[in-house]
Amino acid sequence: MSDELGTVAYVVLGLYLVLLLGLGFLGHLRGKATEEDFYLAGRGQGLWVTALTIMATYFSGFAMLTFPGWIYQWGIAPMLLALNLPVAGAAIFVIGNRVRKIGAARGFVTPADMVADYFGGSNPLRWLVAVVGMFYVIPYVIIQIKAGGHLAEGLFTGVDSIRLLGFELSIYDAGATALSVVTMIYVLVGGMRSVAWTDVIQGLLLLSAMVLSGYAVVTVMGGPAGFWQQVTTLPTDLLEVPEVPGRFNAWWMLGYCAFASLASIIHPGQWMRFYAARDARTLKQSAVVFATALPICTLFGVLLVGLGGRVLYPIDAGGNLPSILGSADQIAVVVIREHFPILFGMVGVWLVALILVAVMAAAMSSADSNLHALSAVITRDVYDRIAPGSSEKRKAWVGRIVIVVATLGALGISYWGDRNPDLGLLRTIGQFFLLAMAFSVQMLPLTVDILFLRRGTSTGAFCGLAAGLFTVFWFTPFPALILGTPAFEWTATVRAVADVGMVAVLVNTAVYATVSCFTRRSGSTKAEEYQRLLQD
Amino acid sequence: MTKIQKRRLSAGLTAIFLLALIMGPGPGNGLVRSPSGEGPAQLLGVPLLYAWTVFWFLVMASVVVTAAAYLWSDQDPPRK
């Protein structure tokens, strides 16, 4: 089986990577040499490109690896997290369309462009918003590259290393390198147009993989009746929501669905997709597709793999995973790899390779969007402030250099961290990654204020954002390292019942509102101007 | 649809959406927990919690579709 898959996997992966590079160059040929075109594809993206690029950016390897892994390990309860998708879907129009309208009228490219403009050109606030974006983007890129290495290990089982240009590379290194170099090339040459076009392919692959994997596990277990009959024999605690403070308790999930969904919709990569959308109709239809089709593919597709996997590959009484699984995250990969060829014969082998490539696609589609967004944030929000008046050509080069440096840096960290596990570098980045959404959602109070309320002041926005970031920082490993673990035991208690992002947003909002009450607005002109722009 | 009707529909849909959040992933799902000692609650052979999740998804998706059909304007001001 491994040998059969090995040959097919090389062919499918090769074709997929060539297709991505082709789309990258096609994007380059269709593009114009302007900053707006490189970052926003001329603000003309239509329905399917917008819907699929938003979706592909939203879903990382999380959709096919972590999420089914949680269900395999913890039962049905994490399935309720799929209800964050309609929340995000609604936000695509409610928030996204307002962002698009203002962005199109004022020529904005990054989130900080809008925030700084609204608050009278405040540079400290712009930089703080840029830092929020970077806190989200950088760990995301590193973790997706790392995921590429692990997926290559799953795709080429039995292959330990390959020789490339005279170098002996482990299969992990080869996978991480292939993912990052190909991603870097198509982002570099085609900008947003190439990123969005490749996202269409990656999004379609991912959706197919989600549906097919659910179909496979239900079929293997004797159809829907057999599937549910066997699932209902699982222990009761796997089929109910645990009480507080159990993992995936109702209060924690409520906070996650309400806030993490919005965090994943207002980070720089998604924000730029709103700017790039052609019109309101595009975002409206994208919102409906997102809120309906994605949960269907999730609830009736890939999440069933976690449940069925628990029946097919039981965890023993001591909590030990079966030997076929290195970690719970691999459940979807194992179910697909072991059962597709039996179900579908040689077609199944091709499907296995295609689906494993789709999982890699999910990682690449998040990595590309975040690399592209990072380039925009550093060029527009940092370089442009340090060197105002630079030509468009110069800024385009700076943006491309950022993409190269960020990719190579992330790849280097991935190599180095993998070879030196004792240093805990990747573990620390992983912990930051888990808090990435908590950092990102700190943009919510000031975004809501700019788009809907228009009451806050620049000082209030800065203090609120800083307070939110500071609150999330207490949940990172650093304070405990500096001040000792006992002083931070309370963070574990808070984490058990509440989403960290939600807690920090409450602090952020309170500080924002209070400081805004006691500070003066620079004038009401901007508020009136934005109100006019947002009127239908 | 008049402005007042739109406002009422908007308030109603917002309330239903929030209710779905509380009843689905939120503490409302405690209503489908079976009494201790009994096996997991089921509906037509499917674990009740799964059916509950699907039901509240359908509610949330219906709210989004209704809002898109009746409330969300896709009229853009002409580009300059």
XYZ file of C-alpha atoms in Angstrom:
616
model
C 0.000 0.000 0.000
C 2.778 2.431 0.950
C 4.666 1.682 -2.262
C 1.536 2.136 -4.386
C 0.762 5.397 -2.623
C 4.377 6.507 -2.893
C 4.377 6.509 -6.702
C 0.930 8.066 -7.002
C 1.753 10.590 -4.280
C 4.799 11.828 -6.224
C 2.686 12.266 -9.371
C -0.254 14.012 -7.627
C 1.972 16.245 -5.512
C 4.116 17.094 -8.540
C 1.083 18.020 -10.671
C -0.392 20.052 -7.838
C 2.796 22.057 -7.278
C 3.209 22.675 -11.015
C -0.422 23.873 -11.199
C 0.198 26.314 -8.337
C 3.313 27.690 -9.983
C 1.413 27.986 -13.275
C -1.349 29.966 -11.598
C 1.288 32.115 -9.931
C 2.812 33.081 -13.274
C -0.603 33.539 -14.867
C -1.463 35.955 -12.044
C 1.773 37.795 -12.806
C 0.905 38.077 -16.518
C -2.584 39.394 -15.775
C -1.408 41.865 -13.130
C -0.290 45.483 -13.283
C 2.853 46.821 -11.678
C 1.065 48.818 -8.981
C 0.910 48.409 -5.226
C -2.908 48.208 -5.283
C -2.844 45.443 -7.878
C -0.156 43.423 -6.078
C -1.957 43.577 -2.744
C -5.641 43.759 -3.769
C -5.814 42.450 -7.352
C -7.267 45.766 -8.509
C -10.248 45.438 -6.082
C -12.120 43.437 -8.691
C -12.453 39.904 -7.315
C -15.753 38.194 -8.101
C -17.934 35.781 -6.169
C -16.183 32.424 -6.463
C -12.680 33.753 -6.055
C -13.737 35.848 -3.051
C -15.774 33.072 -1.407
C -13.093 30.426 -1.853
C -10.140 32.626 -0.930
C -11.878 33.736 2.278
C -12.697 30.110 3.042
C -9.230 28.778 2.227
C -7.649 31.511 4.355
C -10.034 30.747 7.230
C -9.314 27.006 7.183
C -5.736 25.937 7.786
C -4.543 22.392 8.389
C -6.789 22.717 11.463
C -9.843 21.621 9.437
C -8.474 18.226 8.410
C -6.088 17.527 11.279
C -6.784 19.232 14.596
C -10.574 19.401 14.469
C -11.220 15.689 13.713
C -8.415 14.901 16.181
C -10.280 16.741 18.930
C -13.452 14.758 18.180
C -11.507 11.495 18.113
C -10.072 12.307 21.517
C -12.876 14.202 23.265
C -16.084 13.032 21.555
C -18.989 14.964 20.029
C -18.659 18.154 22.142
C -16.018 19.876 19.930
C -18.412 19.474 16.980
C -20.364 22.380 18.434
C -17.382 24.558 17.555
C -18.495 24.206 13.910
C -21.200 26.717 14.844
C -18.509 29.399 14.748
C -18.808 29.189 10.938
C -22.250 30.863 10.598
C -20.980 33.600 12.956
C -17.967 34.175 10.714
C -20.216 33.979 7.652
C -22.488 36.722 8.946
C -19.436 38.850 9.797
C -18.168 38.571 6.200
C -21.033 40.804 5.131
C -21.832 42.797 8.281
C -18.201 43.799 8.921
C -16.572 42.957 5.590
C -18.847 45.002 3.370
C -18.364 48.135 5.477
C -14.601 47.603 5.412
C -14.777 47.195 1.612
C -16.857 50.345 1.097
C -14.532 52.580 3.083
C -11.432 50.911 1.650
C -12.579 51.406 -1.939
C -13.482 55.055 -1.345
C -10.222 55.914 0.429
C -7.743 53.590 -1.316
C -6.780 51.598 1.778
C -4.679 48.433 1.616
C -4.102 47.322 5.234
C -6.317 47.406 8.353
C -4.006 50.021 9.873
C -4.618 52.324 6.878
C -8.250 52.636 7.935
C -7.619 52.867 11.672
C -4.901 55.484 11.299
C -6.962 57.515 8.826
C -10.054 57.487 11.044
C -8.092 58.542 14.115
C -6.391 61.496 12.439
C -3.256 59.815 11.059
C -2.045 58.515 14.423
C 1.264 56.696 13.805
C 1.513 55.009 17.247
C -1.943 53.523 16.703
C -1.001 52.412 13.177
C 2.074 50.645 14.522
C 0.124 48.989 17.303
C -2.416 47.698 14.774
C 0.478 46.445 12.627
C 1.919 44.638 15.667
C -1.465 42.945 16.265
C -1.390 41.775 12.642
C 2.151 40.450 12.995
C 1.316 38.581 16.225
C -1.318 36.738 14.205
C 0.542 36.265 10.956
C 4.078 35.214 11.991
C 3.228 32.172 14.184
C 0.656 31.154 11.568
C 3.228 31.035 8.770
C 5.742 29.070 10.870
C 3.161 26.538 12.029
C 1.807 25.987 8.502
C 5.324 25.356 7.194
C 5.867 22.894 10.018
C 2.544 21.230 9.093
C 3.870 20.840 5.526
C 6.765 18.760 6.895
C 4.474 16.522 8.933
C 2.073 16.074 6.014
C 4.940 14.968 3.787
C 5.734 12.329 6.409
C 2.105 11.143 6.151
C 2.132 11.217 2.362
C 5.421 9.372 1.854
C 5.259 6.716 4.548
C 8.316 4.482 4.473
C 10.513 7.173 2.881
C 12.941 8.605 5.426
C 14.934 10.982 3.275
C 15.546 12.171 -0.260
C 18.597 13.602 -2.023
C 18.125 17.018 -3.575
C 20.926 18.947 -5.317
C 23.487 16.861 -3.444
C 21.875 17.443 -0.037
C 20.338 14.669 2.047
C 16.965 15.975 3.275
C 14.662 14.226 5.728
C 11.157 13.835 4.366
C 9.991 16.406 6.973
C 12.549 18.950 5.728
C 11.681 18.201 2.094
C 7.951 18.735 2.748
C 8.488 21.964 4.686
C 10.867 23.233 1.988
C 8.549 22.336 -0.904
C 5.579 23.984 0.784
C 7.396 27.174 1.668
C 9.406 27.625 -1.549
C 6.458 27.014 -3.896
C 4.229 29.257 -1.761
C 6.895 31.960 -1.716
C 7.299 31.861 -5.505
C 3.648 32.252 -6.419
C 3.027 34.924 -3.779
C 6.118 36.743 -4.971
C 5.336 36.759 -8.660
C 1.575 37.248 -8.697
C 0.574 38.896 -5.409
C -3.088 38.779 -4.386
C -4.289 37.571 -7.801
C -2.111 34.440 -7.665
C -2.817 33.879 -3.974
C -6.577 34.056 -4.584
C -6.480 31.854 -7.693
C -4.429 29.189 -5.951
C -6.817 29.500 -2.989
C -9.664 28.549 -5.344
C -7.903 25.274 -6.227
C -6.870 24.707 -2.625
C -10.373 25.522 -1.307
C -12.077 23.149 -3.754
C -9.590 20.390 -2.900
C -10.159 20.931 0.798
C -13.965 20.903 0.538
C -13.838 17.703 -1.544
C -11.503 16.109 0.974
C -13.809 17.035 3.859
C -16.870 15.518 2.191
C -15.096 12.430 0.820
C -13.454 11.566 4.130
C -16.857 11.689 5.897
C -18.396 9.554 3.162
C -15.573 7.032 3.460
C -15.830 6.544 7.198
C -19.627 6.152 7.094
C -19.353 3.630 4.247
C -16.614 1.643 5.990
C -18.820 1.336 9.055
C -21.787 -0.059 7.115
C -23.641 3.072 5.972
C -25.427 5.675 8.131
C -27.360 3.111 10.212
C -24.269 1.036 10.968
C -22.201 4.152 11.612
C -24.566 5.594 14.229
C -25.257 2.209 15.778
C -21.551 1.771 16.471
C -20.998 5.396 17.519
C -23.784 5.180 20.135
C -21.878 2.329 21.809
C -19.093 4.771 22.712
C -18.885 5.796 26.390
C -21.518 8.360 27.417
C -18.922 11.010 28.305
C -17.853 11.088 24.625
C -21.400 11.812 23.469
C -22.185 14.721 25.786
C -20.776 18.150 26.595
C -18.614 18.006 29.755
C -19.434 20.201 32.703
C -17.193 23.107 33.757
C -14.171 22.976 34.037
C -13.933 20.019 31.649
C -12.303 20.580 28.260
C -14.829 21.833 25.654
C -17.342 22.852 28.303
C -20.281 24.995 27.159
C -19.040 28.354 28.510
C -15.663 28.015 26.837
C -17.250 26.961 23.543
C -19.667 29.904 23.620
C -16.749 32.328 23.968
C -14.828 30.548 21.230
C -17.719 30.562 18.746
C -18.485 34.220 19.389
C -14.943 35.615 19.445
C -12.480 33.248 17.729
C -14.719 33.278 14.649
C -14.516 37.069 14.496
C -10.760 36.967 15.146
C -10.359 34.834 12.040
C -12.425 37.287 10.017
C -10.721 40.549 10.977
C -7.051 39.607 10.760
C -5.038 41.398 8.037
C -5.312 38.600 5.436
C -9.126 38.534 5.531
C -9.418 42.304 5.880
C -7.482 42.677 2.615
C -9.860 40.190 0.957
C -12.752 42.479 1.854
C -10.920 45.402 0.246
C -10.288 43.217 -2.830
C -13.932 42.165 -3.313
C -15.600 43.649 -6.370
C -18.877 44.772 -4.792
C -21.448 44.276 -2.032
C -23.206 41.471 -3.899
C -19.948 39.482 -3.986
C -19.524 39.699 -0.229
C -23.210 39.001 0.423
C -23.151 35.813 -1.614
C -19.769 34.817 -0.150
C -21.253 35.211 3.336
C -24.169 32.913 2.497
C -21.899 30.273 0.931
C -19.584 30.429 3.938
C -22.379 30.188 6.525
C -24.178 27.299 4.836
C -21.855 25.161 2.683
C -18.871 25.090 5.033
C -20.727 23.820 8.127
C -22.404 21.174 5.926
C -19.004 19.919 4.697
C -17.787 19.979 8.287
C -20.728 18.499 10.220
C -21.633 15.887 7.600
C -18.082 15.321 6.402
C -14.759 15.488 8.120
C -16.030 15.637 11.708
C -17.671 12.231 11.311
C -14.145 10.902 10.717
C -13.236 11.789 14.292
C -16.248 9.929 15.700
C -15.956 6.914 13.419
C -12.201 6.859 13.980
C -12.807 6.466 17.703
C -14.806 3.299 16.968
C -12.320 1.957 14.397
C -9.188 2.825 16.389
C -10.161 2.805 20.075
C -8.039 4.505 22.725
C -7.269 2.072 25.570
C -8.350 2.494 29.198
C -4.993 4.065 30.039
C -5.578 6.775 27.441
C -2.942 5.342 25.067
C -3.454 5.838 21.346
C -3.306 2.786 19.052
C 0.133 2.232 17.534
C -1.049 3.243 14.046
C -1.561 6.810 15.285
C 1.396 9.004 16.192
C -1.041 11.618 17.537
C -4.801 12.171 17.597
C -4.378 14.795 14.839
C -3.537 12.016 12.384
C -6.915 10.293 12.640
C -8.315 11.684 9.372
C -5.081 10.865 7.521
C -5.044 7.297 8.902
C -8.726 6.636 8.148
C -8.279 7.920 4.600
C -5.004 6.073 4.002
C -6.174 2.758 5.403
C -9.712 2.607 4.027
C -9.898 4.440 0.712
C -7.870 1.848 -1.261
C -10.071 -0.944 0.167
C -13.256 0.957 -0.720
C -12.321 2.316 -4.110
C -9.405 0.138 -5.350
C -6.791 1.968 -7.448
C -9.055 5.024 -7.667
C -8.905 5.041 -3.862
C -5.085 5.214 -3.961
C -5.301 8.294 -6.190
C -7.957 9.769 -3.896
C -5.733 9.192 -0.845
C -2.898 11.068 -2.528
C -5.267 13.821 -3.648
C -6.767 14.253 -0.190
C -3.395 14.270 1.549
C -2.310 16.910 -0.954
C -5.543 18.759 -0.101
C -4.493 18.809 3.546
C -1.199 20.296 2.435
C -3.216 22.745 0.332
C -5.063 23.860 3.459
C -1.747 24.648 5.126
C -0.444 26.418 2.009
C -3.571 28.524 1.556
C -3.210 29.904 5.077
C 0.538 30.378 4.715
C 0.222 32.251 1.392
C -2.484 34.641 2.614
C -0.565 35.426 5.760
C 2.762 35.907 3.957
C 1.071 38.255 1.505
C -0.634 40.171 4.337
C 2.642 40.415 6.272
C 4.295 41.930 3.219
C 1.535 44.565 2.972
C 1.631 45.369 6.706
C 5.414 45.841 6.807
C 5.559 47.793 3.548
C 2.574 50.081 4.178
C 2.561 50.435 7.944
C 6.267 50.361 8.737
C 8.457 51.072 5.671
C 6.184 53.740 4.230
C 6.295 55.640 7.554
C 10.087 55.403 7.787
C 10.665 56.304 4.133
C 7.663 58.379 3.070
C 7.415 59.272 -0.589
C 9.068 56.075 -1.851
C 8.113 55.152 -5.386
C 5.571 52.401 -6.074
C 8.331 50.339 -7.677
C 10.543 50.614 -4.615
C 7.683 49.674 -2.299
C 6.852 46.681 -4.482
C 10.452 45.497 -4.098
C 10.358 46.003 -0.339
C 7.143 43.947 -0.227
C 8.788 41.137 -2.181
C 11.918 41.197 0.002
C 9.662 40.876 3.066
C 8.043 37.771 1.521
C 11.440 36.151 0.852
C 12.885 37.012 4.274
C 9.725 35.912 6.114
C 9.560 32.587 4.229
C 13.224 31.765 4.727
C 13.068 32.890 8.362
C 10.007 30.726 9.044
C 11.630 27.781 7.255
C 14.838 28.260 9.262
C 12.902 28.342 12.537
C 11.033 25.207 11.484
C 14.332 23.340 10.705
C 16.155 24.584 13.773
C 13.233 24.006 16.120
C 12.709 20.482 14.794
C 16.381 19.613 15.315
C 16.574 21.141 18.786
C 13.359 20.070 20.534
C 14.954 20.668 23.970
C 14.968 24.411 23.339
C 11.182 24.341 23.074
C 11.212 26.966 20.303
C 8.464 25.339 18.231
C 6.495 24.581 21.384
C 6.632 28.254 22.349
C 5.614 29.328 18.848
C 2.825 26.739 19.002
C 1.588 28.339 22.213
C 1.682 31.755 20.503
C -0.193 30.225 17.575
C -2.936 29.066 19.936
C -3.170 32.645 21.183
C -2.971 34.158 17.679
C -6.735 34.504 17.510
C -6.819 36.070 20.967
C -4.368 38.713 19.729
C -6.245 39.217 16.456
C -9.658 39.700 18.045
C -8.322 42.721 19.952
C -9.058 44.655 16.745
C -12.771 44.036 17.308
C -13.709 46.920 19.652
C -12.108 49.622 17.533
C -13.376 48.023 14.297
C -16.943 47.993 15.636
C -16.545 51.577 16.793
C -15.237 52.835 13.434
C -17.832 50.939 11.392
C -20.930 51.322 13.583
C -20.708 53.611 16.614
C -18.065 56.286 15.949
C -17.785 57.444 19.560
C -14.217 56.571 20.578
C -11.086 58.680 20.592
C -7.603 57.968 19.299
C -6.225 57.770 22.859
C -9.072 55.453 23.863
C -8.413 53.167 20.883
C -4.670 53.034 21.624
C -5.151 52.371 25.353
C -7.888 49.766 24.736
C -5.817 47.899 22.169
C -2.722 48.016 24.379
C -4.756 46.766 27.371
C -6.197 43.906 25.291
C -2.753 42.846 24.060
C -1.324 43.112 27.556
C -4.140 40.893 28.883
C -3.496 38.216 26.236
C 0.240 38.435 26.972
C -0.447 37.194 30.540
C -1.643 33.931 28.989
C 1.584 33.352 26.998
C 4.447 31.310 28.553
C 6.623 34.401 29.127
C 5.191 35.922 32.333
C 5.385 32.555 34.096
C 8.992 32.125 32.894
C 9.927 35.554 34.224
C 7.896 35.724 37.424
C 7.485 32.037 38.314
C 4.687 29.567 37.638
C 2.660 29.837 40.909
C 1.814 33.484 40.212
C 0.103 32.408 36.994
C -1.908 29.407 38.096
C -5.004 31.603 37.848
C -4.573 31.787 34.084
C -5.297 28.039 33.833
C -8.529 28.538 35.806
C -9.635 31.398 33.549
C -8.690 29.445 30.423
C -10.854 26.497 31.498
C -14.071 28.493 31.484
C -13.474 31.389 29.101
C -11.871 32.014 25.743
C -8.730 34.118 26.312
C -9.631 36.416 23.407
C -13.040 37.111 24.928
C -11.558 37.994 28.327
C -9.059 40.364 26.720
C -11.740 41.934 24.496
C -13.805 42.732 27.591
C -10.785 44.444 29.175
C -10.002 46.189 25.864
C -13.589 47.450 25.477
C -13.792 48.692 29.071
C -10.515 50.617 28.747
C -11.464 51.942 25.286
C -14.831 53.238 26.496
C -13.500 54.701 29.749
C -10.512 56.489 28.215
C -12.671 57.761 25.337
C -15.043 59.325 27.894
C -12.211 61.372 29.378
C -10.306 62.353 26.235
C -11.183 64.671 23.385
C -11.797 63.696 19.818
C -9.700 65.573 17.293
C -12.932 66.530 15.502
C -16.161 65.027 14.286
C -15.326 65.417 10.577
C -13.986 61.875 10.139
C -16.943 60.317 11.943
C -19.337 62.209 9.661
C -17.315 61.357 6.576
C -17.288 57.636 7.426
C -21.006 57.735 8.211
C -21.646 59.226 4.783
C -19.512 56.570 3.091
C -21.382 53.794 4.857
C -24.851 55.019 4.032
C -26.596 52.706 1.601
C -40.331 46.201 2.930
C -40.657 49.388 4.992
C -37.909 50.707 7.265
C -39.860 49.740 10.385
C -40.444 46.216 9.097
C -36.745 45.915 8.304
C -35.832 47.112 11.784
C -38.175 44.567 13.371
C -36.865 41.760 11.199
C -33.308 42.769 12.008
C -34.001 42.722 15.761
C -35.806 39.386 15.494
C -33.033 37.744 13.494
C -30.365 39.073 15.857
C -32.288 37.657 18.836
C -32.699 34.254 17.157
C -29.007 34.176 16.195
C -27.920 34.956 19.760
C -30.359 32.375 21.103
C -28.857 29.783 18.737
C -25.376 30.634 20.046
C -26.484 30.205 23.638
C -28.466 27.026 22.987
C -25.946 25.436 20.590
C -22.345 25.801 21.743
C -23.389 27.687 24.886
C -24.867 26.505 28.189
C -28.232 25.664 26.558
C -26.778 22.344 25.417
C -27.034 21.200 29.044
C -30.710 20.562 28.223
C -29.752 17.501 26.178
C -27.491 15.962 28.809
C -28.922 12.623 29.963
C -29.462 11.980 33.684
C -26.406 10.363 35.265
C -26.353 6.573 35.099
C -28.373 6.405 31.908
C -26.810 5.914 28.474
C -26.414 8.827 26.073
C -29.669 10.422 24.915
C -30.595 9.558 21.320
C -32.953 10.779 18.623
C -33.839 8.221 15.956
C -30.657 6.305 16.731
C -28.442 9.386 16.454
C -26.764 10.857 19.568
C -29.015 13.706 20.693
C -26.070 16.104 20.974
C -25.260 15.624 17.265
C -28.909 16.209 16.278
C -28.902 19.292 18.569
C -25.770 20.647 16.864
C -27.279 20.155 13.397
C -30.568 21.776 14.468
C -28.904 24.939 15.771
C -26.703 25.108 12.679
C -29.871 25.062 10.556
C -31.320 27.884 12.677
C -28.163 30.001 12.301
C -27.872 29.304 8.572
C -31.565 30.228 8.082
C -30.972 33.536 9.872
C -28.026 34.355 7.572
C -29.998 33.397 4.444
C -33.030 35.463 5.563
C -30.845 38.461 6.376
C -29.157 38.178 2.975
C -32.514 37.981 1.214
C -34.340 40.788 3.016
C -31.903 43.005 4.925
C -28.461 43.148 3.382
C -28.431 45.706 0.631
C -26.075 45.030 -2.243
C -26.490 48.446 -3.784
C -23.179 50.245 -4.082
C -22.831 53.964 -4.643
C -21.458 54.568 -8.155
C -17.651 54.488 -8.254
C -15.928 57.799 -8.815
